Amino acid sequence: MLNVTPISAFDDNYIWAIHAPETANVFVVDPGQSEPVEAFLNEHDLNLAGILITHHHYDHTDGVAALTAERDIPVYGPEESPFEGITDPLHNDSVLEIFGLPIIIRAVPGHTLDHISYLIDGVTPQLFCGDTLFLAGCGRLFEGSPEQMLAAMHYFRDLPDSTLVYCTHEYSMANLAFAAAVEPDNTHILNCIDTCRTLRQENKETLPSTIEQEKRVNPYMRTDQPDVIAAATDYDPQASGSETQVFAALREWKNNF
């Protein structure tokens, strides 16, 4: 398993630094700012070897130009992206390799149409999912459809339970508050709230999550569960028609929560 370190950016972003113990090289995921990355590299005497982009939003890409101005390094990212700084475009089921491990690319549109995720396929898989999957949450549907985002949730749900989930925002407490409104009797959610509250009080990250945890606490990965269906239907009576409608009702509910 590769070492992954969070670099804080903006108010609640994490730029993930991926590195192996035997090398001074590091890849970063979604550098919305360059300054925190440069500070991290200098502090730990590391070399930036490449950049991984999940989607085009500014808080995931604005640091790329400065980081590559004097470095000849690849910038991986989704093909046909509005972000023009990508040098090595990737498509669904592309595979690249860093530090001797394969990274599987999955198109996961919904939050944006160009969104992709990166899965490091090691003994303990490591998922970099940008703004698609959060601890107990999912991204807003700025460009895509409920069908697309639900398909992404199904993909994530089918990954090994041990998969570590590295999303890009510290949204856990707000997402868990909504999850508790959907399933007030879900003890996994209540226990997760206690754990995350303690971590935040100690100024620690609540991430990474795991797929096993998400299957227990994330309403968007539980759209086939009776209690979630009932809560979604209470919010929107039309939600009882299909799993997609359940998902759409939950996402609209959260938008106004």
mmCIF file of N, CA and C in Angstrom, residues 78-159:
data_model
loop_
_atom_site.group_PDB
_atom_site.id
_atom_site.type_symbol
_atom_site.label_atom_id
_atom_site.label_comp_id
_atom_site.label_asym_id
_atom_site.label_seq_id
_atom_site.Cartn_x
_atom_site.Cartn_y
_atom_site.Cartn_z
ATOM 1 N N PRO A 78 -9.162 13.490 -17.089
ATOM 2 C CA PRO A 78 -10.171 12.959 -18.012
ATOM 3 C C PRO A 78 -10.046 13.532 -19.417
ATOM 4 N N GLU A 79 -10.257 12.664 -20.401
ATOM 5 C CA GLU A 79 -10.292 13.139 -21.776
ATOM 6 C C GLU A 79 -11.531 14.012 -21.984
ATOM 7 N N GLU A 80 -11.461 14.899 -22.952
ATOM 8 C CA GLU A 80 -12.566 15.804 -23.271
ATOM 9 C C GLU A 80 -13.007 16.625 -22.052
ATOM 10 N N SER A 81 -12.017 17.029 -21.255
ATOM 11 C CA SER A 81 -12.304 17.861 -20.088
ATOM 12 C C SER A 81 -12.220 19.327 -20.446
ATOM 13 N N PRO A 82 -13.039 20.183 -19.845
ATOM 14 C CA PRO A 82 -12.888 21.624 -20.041
ATOM 15 C C PRO A 82 -11.551 22.163 -19.540
ATOM 16 N N PHE A 83 -10.907 21.436 -18.611
ATOM 17 C CA PHE A 83 -9.601 21.863 -18.117
ATOM 18 C C PHE A 83 -8.535 21.562 -19.162
ATOM 19 N N GLU A 84 -7.825 22.588 -19.577
ATOM 20 C CA GLU A 84 -6.898 22.464 -20.700
ATOM 21 C C GLU A 84 -5.474 22.096 -20.278
ATOM 22 N N GLY A 85 -5.228 21.889 -18.993
ATOM 23 C CA GLY A 85 -3.874 21.606 -18.539
ATOM 24 C C GLY A 85 -3.509 20.137 -18.521
ATOM 25 N N ILE A 86 -4.377 19.276 -18.984
ATOM 26 C CA ILE A 86 -4.106 17.831 -18.976
ATOM 27 C C ILE A 86 -3.176 17.486 -20.141
ATOM 28 N N THR A 87 -2.083 16.789 -19.819
ATOM 29 C CA THR A 87 -1.136 16.357 -20.858
ATOM 30 C C THR A 87 -1.348 14.907 -21.256
ATOM 31 N N ASP A 88 -1.899 14.110 -20.353
ATOM 32 C CA ASP A 88 -2.085 12.676 -20.590
ATOM 33 C C ASP A 88 -3.538 12.312 -20.305
ATOM 34 N N PRO A 89 -4.416 12.430 -21.318
ATOM 35 C CA PRO A 89 -5.843 12.175 -21.091
ATOM 36 C C PRO A 89 -6.145 10.704 -20.860
ATOM 37 N N LEU A 90 -7.124 10.467 -20.008
ATOM 38 C CA LEU A 90 -7.514 9.118 -19.619
ATOM 39 C C LEU A 90 -8.992 8.917 -19.913
ATOM 40 N N HIS A 91 -9.358 7.667 -20.203
ATOM 41 C CA HIS A 91 -10.753 7.340 -20.446
ATOM 42 C C HIS A 91 -11.152 6.169 -19.554
ATOM 43 N N ASN A 92 -12.426 5.834 -19.588
ATOM 44 C CA ASN A 92 -12.933 4.733 -18.770
ATOM 45 C C ASN A 92 -12.143 3.456 -19.061
ATOM 46 N N ASP A 93 -11.696 2.791 -17.992
ATOM 47 C CA ASP A 93 -10.926 1.547 -18.045
ATOM 48 C C ASP A 93 -9.479 1.731 -18.490
ATOM 49 N N SER A 94 -9.010 2.988 -18.609
ATOM 50 C CA SER A 94 -7.572 3.193 -18.770
ATOM 51 C C SER A 94 -6.847 2.632 -17.548
ATOM 52 N N VAL A 95 -5.612 2.237 -17.746
ATOM 53 C CA VAL A 95 -4.778 1.774 -16.635
ATOM 54 C C VAL A 95 -3.424 2.471 -16.744
ATOM 55 N N LEU A 96 -3.022 3.130 -15.677
ATOM 56 C CA LEU A 96 -1.668 3.677 -15.633
ATOM 57 C C LEU A 96 -0.961 3.076 -14.432
ATOM 58 N N GLU A 97 0.331 3.296 -14.327
ATOM 59 C CA GLU A 97 1.101 2.686 -13.252
ATOM 60 C C GLU A 97 1.947 3.739 -12.562
ATOM 61 N N ILE A 98 1.908 3.746 -11.239
ATOM 62 C CA ILE A 98 2.837 4.562 -10.460
ATOM 63 C C ILE A 98 3.403 3.697 -9.340
ATOM 64 N N PHE A 99 4.688 3.853 -9.102
ATOM 65 C CA PHE A 99 5.377 3.112 -8.045
ATOM 66 C C PHE A 99 5.147 1.604 -8.156
ATOM 67 N N GLY A 100 5.023 1.123 -9.405
ATOM 68 C CA GLY A 100 4.894 -0.306 -9.636
ATOM 69 C C GLY A 100 3.515 -0.879 -9.422
ATOM 70 N N LEU A 101 2.528 -0.023 -9.138
ATOM 71 C CA LEU A 101 1.155 -0.488 -8.916
ATOM 72 C C LEU A 101 0.228 0.055 -9.996
ATOM 73 N N PRO A 102 -0.707 -0.776 -10.478
ATOM 74 C CA PRO A 102 -1.651 -0.293 -11.492
ATOM 75 C C PRO A 102 -2.718 0.605 -10.875
ATOM 76 N N ILE A 103 -3.121 1.612 -11.626
ATOM 77 C CA ILE A 103 -4.228 2.490 -11.240
ATOM 78 C C ILE A 103 -5.306 2.356 -12.298
ATOM 79 N N ILE A 104 -6.487 1.934 -11.858
ATOM 80 C CA ILE A 104 -7.612 1.709 -12.756
ATOM 81 C C ILE A 104 -8.473 2.966 -12.803
ATOM 82 N N ILE A 105 -8.749 3.429 -14.015
ATOM 83 C CA ILE A 105 -9.528 4.647 -14.213
ATOM 84 C C ILE A 105 -10.982 4.275 -14.484
ATOM 85 N N ARG A 106 -11.882 4.974 -13.809
ATOM 86 C CA ARG A 106 -13.305 4.749 -14.027
ATOM 87 C C ARG A 106 -13.985 6.086 -14.290
ATOM 88 N N ALA A 107 -14.741 6.163 -15.367
ATOM 89 C CA ALA A 107 -15.567 7.341 -15.607
ATOM 90 C C ALA A 107 -16.751 7.319 -14.648
ATOM 91 N N VAL A 108 -16.883 8.381 -13.848
ATOM 92 C CA VAL A 108 -17.971 8.463 -12.863
ATOM 93 C C VAL A 108 -18.664 9.827 -12.989
ATOM 94 N N PRO A 109 -19.301 10.094 -14.140
ATOM 95 C CA PRO A 109 -19.980 11.377 -14.319
ATOM 96 C C PRO A 109 -21.160 11.507 -13.369
ATOM 97 N N GLY A 110 -21.523 12.742 -13.132
ATOM 98 C CA GLY A 110 -22.638 13.050 -12.229
ATOM 99 C C GLY A 110 -22.411 14.423 -11.637
ATOM 100 N N HIS A 111 -21.377 14.536 -10.813
ATOM 101 C CA HIS A 111 -20.980 15.843 -10.285
ATOM 102 C C HIS A 111 -20.580 16.751 -11.444
ATOM 103 N N THR A 112 -19.713 16.248 -12.323
ATOM 104 C CA THR A 112 -19.418 16.857 -13.620
ATOM 105 C C THR A 112 -19.445 15.739 -14.651
ATOM 106 N N LEU A 113 -19.518 16.116 -15.913
ATOM 107 C CA LEU A 113 -19.559 15.102 -16.964
ATOM 108 C C LEU A 113 -18.187 14.486 -17.219
ATOM 109 N N ASP A 114 -17.109 15.194 -16.865
ATOM 110 C CA ASP A 114 -15.767 14.672 -17.133
ATOM 111 C C ASP A 114 -15.162 13.931 -15.950
ATOM 112 N N HIS A 115 -15.897 13.721 -14.883
ATOM 113 C CA HIS A 115 -15.330 13.187 -13.638
ATOM 114 C C HIS A 115 -14.853 11.747 -13.810
ATOM 115 N N ILE A 116 -13.639 11.485 -13.298
ATOM 116 C CA ILE A 116 -13.105 10.127 -13.242
ATOM 117 C C ILE A 116 -12.618 9.835 -11.828
ATOM 118 N N SER A 117 -12.432 8.556 -11.521
ATOM 119 C CA SER A 117 -11.824 8.157 -10.259
ATOM 120 C C SER A 117 -10.590 7.321 -10.554
ATOM 121 N N TYR A 118 -9.706 7.265 -9.560
ATOM 122 C CA TYR A 118 -8.457 6.514 -9.656
ATOM 123 C C TYR A 118 -8.453 5.460 -8.561
ATOM 124 N N LEU A 119 -8.279 4.199 -8.937
ATOM 125 C CA LEU A 119 -8.232 3.100 -7.970
ATOM 126 C C LEU A 119 -6.858 2.451 -8.031
ATOM 127 N N ILE A 120 -6.080 2.616 -6.976
ATOM 128 C CA ILE A 120 -4.791 1.927 -6.882
ATOM 129 C C ILE A 120 -5.084 0.496 -6.465
ATOM 130 N N ASP A 121 -4.749 -0.424 -7.353
ATOM 131 C CA ASP A 121 -5.158 -1.820 -7.187
ATOM 132 C C ASP A 121 -4.086 -2.607 -6.441
ATOM 133 N N GLY A 122 -3.944 -2.311 -5.142
ATOM 134 C CA GLY A 122 -2.990 -3.017 -4.306
ATOM 135 C C GLY A 122 -3.684 -4.009 -3.397
ATOM 136 N N VAL A 123 -2.931 -4.553 -2.448
ATOM 137 C CA VAL A 123 -3.504 -5.494 -1.481
ATOM 138 C C VAL A 123 -4.650 -4.827 -0.725
ATOM 139 N N THR A 124 -4.430 -3.587 -0.304
ATOM 140 C CA THR A 124 -5.506 -2.745 0.213
ATOM 141 C C THR A 124 -5.772 -1.670 -0.833
ATOM 142 N N PRO A 125 -6.851 -1.779 -1.599
ATOM 143 C CA PRO A 125 -7.102 -0.797 -2.660
ATOM 144 C C PRO A 125 -7.269 0.611 -2.081
ATOM 145 N N GLN A 126 -6.861 1.597 -2.870
ATOM 146 C CA GLN A 126 -6.960 2.998 -2.467
ATOM 147 C C GLN A 126 -7.672 3.768 -3.572
ATOM 148 N N LEU A 127 -8.799 4.394 -3.212
ATOM 149 C CA LEU A 127 -9.673 5.062 -4.177
ATOM 150 C C LEU A 127 -9.584 6.571 -4.011
ATOM 151 N N PHE A 128 -9.307 7.266 -5.122
ATOM 152 C CA PHE A 128 -9.301 8.725 -5.149
ATOM 153 C C PHE A 128 -10.478 9.156 -6.022
ATOM 154 N N CYS A 129 -11.513 9.657 -5.364
ATOM 155 C CA CYS A 129 -12.822 9.812 -6.003
ATOM 156 C C CYS A 129 -13.260 11.260 -6.133
ATOM 157 N N GLY A 130 -12.356 12.213 -5.875
ATOM 158 C CA GLY A 130 -12.686 13.617 -6.089
ATOM 159 C C GLY A 130 -13.931 14.043 -5.350
ATOM 160 N N ASP A 131 -14.908 14.564 -6.095
ATOM 161 C CA ASP A 131 -16.155 15.048 -5.512
ATOM 162 C C ASP A 131 -17.335 14.138 -5.850
ATOM 163 N N THR A 132 -17.066 12.877 -6.181
ATOM 164 C CA THR A 132 -18.167 11.958 -6.471
ATOM 165 C C THR A 132 -18.667 11.300 -5.194
ATOM 166 N N LEU A 133 -17.778 10.671 -4.462
ATOM 167 C CA LEU A 133 -18.130 10.006 -3.202
ATOM 168 C C LEU A 133 -17.459 10.721 -2.052
ATOM 169 N N PHE A 134 -18.235 11.046 -1.025
ATOM 170 C CA PHE A 134 -17.711 11.591 0.220
ATOM 171 C C PHE A 134 -18.038 10.629 1.361
ATOM 172 N N LEU A 135 -17.410 10.839 2.501
ATOM 173 C CA LEU A 135 -17.826 10.092 3.680
ATOM 174 C C LEU A 135 -19.285 10.441 3.949
ATOM 175 N N ALA A 136 -20.150 9.442 3.854
ATOM 176 C CA ALA A 136 -21.592 9.585 4.089
ATOM 177 C C ALA A 136 -22.272 10.516 3.100
ATOM 178 N N GLY A 137 -21.657 10.762 1.945
ATOM 179 C CA GLY A 137 -22.280 11.676 1.010
ATOM 180 C C GLY A 137 -21.844 11.453 -0.423
ATOM 181 N N CYS A 138 -22.333 12.324 -1.300
ATOM 182 C CA CYS A 138 -21.919 12.339 -2.702
ATOM 183 C C CYS A 138 -21.952 13.778 -3.186
ATOM 184 N N GLY A 139 -21.362 14.038 -4.333
ATOM 185 C CA GLY A 139 -21.306 15.385 -4.859
ATOM 186 C C GLY A 139 -22.642 15.864 -5.404
ATOM 187 N N ARG A 140 -22.791 17.169 -5.474
ATOM 188 C CA ARG A 140 -23.971 17.753 -6.122
ATOM 189 C C ARG A 140 -23.957 17.429 -7.610
ATOM 190 N N LEU A 141 -25.124 17.348 -8.186
ATOM 191 C CA LEU A 141 -25.248 17.047 -9.611
ATOM 192 C C LEU A 141 -25.223 18.345 -10.404
ATOM 193 N N PHE A 142 -24.032 18.868 -10.630
ATOM 194 C CA PHE A 142 -23.911 20.124 -11.365
ATOM 195 C C PHE A 142 -24.115 19.918 -12.855
ATOM 196 N N GLU A 143 -23.673 18.794 -13.396
ATOM 197 C CA GLU A 143 -23.736 18.577 -14.837
ATOM 198 C C GLU A 143 -24.415 17.263 -15.225
ATOM 199 N N GLY A 144 -24.285 16.258 -14.389
ATOM 200 C CA GLY A 144 -24.787 14.943 -14.741
ATOM 201 C C GLY A 144 -26.176 14.674 -14.209
ATOM 202 N N SER A 145 -26.587 13.416 -14.321
ATOM 203 C CA SER A 145 -27.941 12.999 -13.974
ATOM 204 C C SER A 145 -27.929 12.086 -12.746
ATOM 205 N N PRO A 146 -29.099 11.917 -12.109
ATOM 206 C CA PRO A 146 -29.183 10.940 -11.019
ATOM 207 C C PRO A 146 -28.798 9.535 -11.477
ATOM 208 N N GLU A 147 -29.158 9.175 -12.699
ATOM 209 C CA GLU A 147 -28.811 7.837 -13.209
ATOM 210 C C GLU A 147 -27.300 7.653 -13.249
ATOM 211 N N GLN A 148 -26.595 8.679 -13.698
ATOM 212 C CA GLN A 148 -25.139 8.587 -13.775
ATOM 213 C C GLN A 148 -24.508 8.485 -12.394
ATOM 214 N N MET A 149 -24.970 9.302 -11.456
ATOM 215 C CA MET A 149 -24.374 9.274 -10.125
ATOM 216 C C MET A 149 -24.719 7.977 -9.398
ATOM 217 N N LEU A 150 -25.915 7.469 -9.594
ATOM 218 C CA LEU A 150 -26.268 6.194 -8.980
ATOM 219 C C LEU A 150 -25.389 5.078 -9.535
ATOM 220 N N ALA A 151 -25.104 5.115 -10.831
ATOM 221 C CA ALA A 151 -24.212 4.115 -11.417
ATOM 222 C C ALA A 151 -22.825 4.194 -10.778
ATOM 223 N N ALA A 152 -22.361 5.396 -10.484
ATOM 224 C CA ALA A 152 -21.080 5.554 -9.793
ATOM 225 C C ALA A 152 -21.144 4.949 -8.398
ATOM 226 N N MET A 153 -22.252 5.175 -7.684
ATOM 227 C CA MET A 153 -22.400 4.604 -6.347
ATOM 228 C C MET A 153 -22.376 3.075 -6.408
ATOM 229 N N HIS A 154 -23.004 2.508 -7.422
ATOM 230 C CA HIS A 154 -22.990 1.054 -7.578
ATOM 231 C C HIS A 154 -21.570 0.551 -7.832
ATOM 232 N N TYR A 155 -20.816 1.271 -8.650
ATOM 233 C CA TYR A 155 -19.418 0.893 -8.885
ATOM 234 C C TYR A 155 -18.629 0.910 -7.579
ATOM 235 N N PHE A 156 -18.758 1.977 -6.810
ATOM 236 C CA PHE A 156 -18.032 2.065 -5.545
ATOM 237 C C PHE A 156 -18.486 0.977 -4.579
ATOM 238 N N ARG A 157 -19.777 0.728 -4.536
ATOM 239 C CA ARG A 157 -20.328 -0.257 -3.594
ATOM 240 C C ARG A 157 -19.791 -1.662 -3.862
ATOM 241 N N ASP A 158 -19.437 -1.932 -5.128
ATOM 242 C CA ASP A 158 -18.949 -3.256 -5.497
ATOM 243 C C ASP A 158 -17.444 -3.429 -5.292
ATOM 244 N N LEU A 159 -16.754 -2.372 -4.901
ATOM 245 C CA LEU A 159 -15.330 -2.495 -4.616
ATOM 246 C C LEU A 159 -15.127 -3.270 -3.315
#
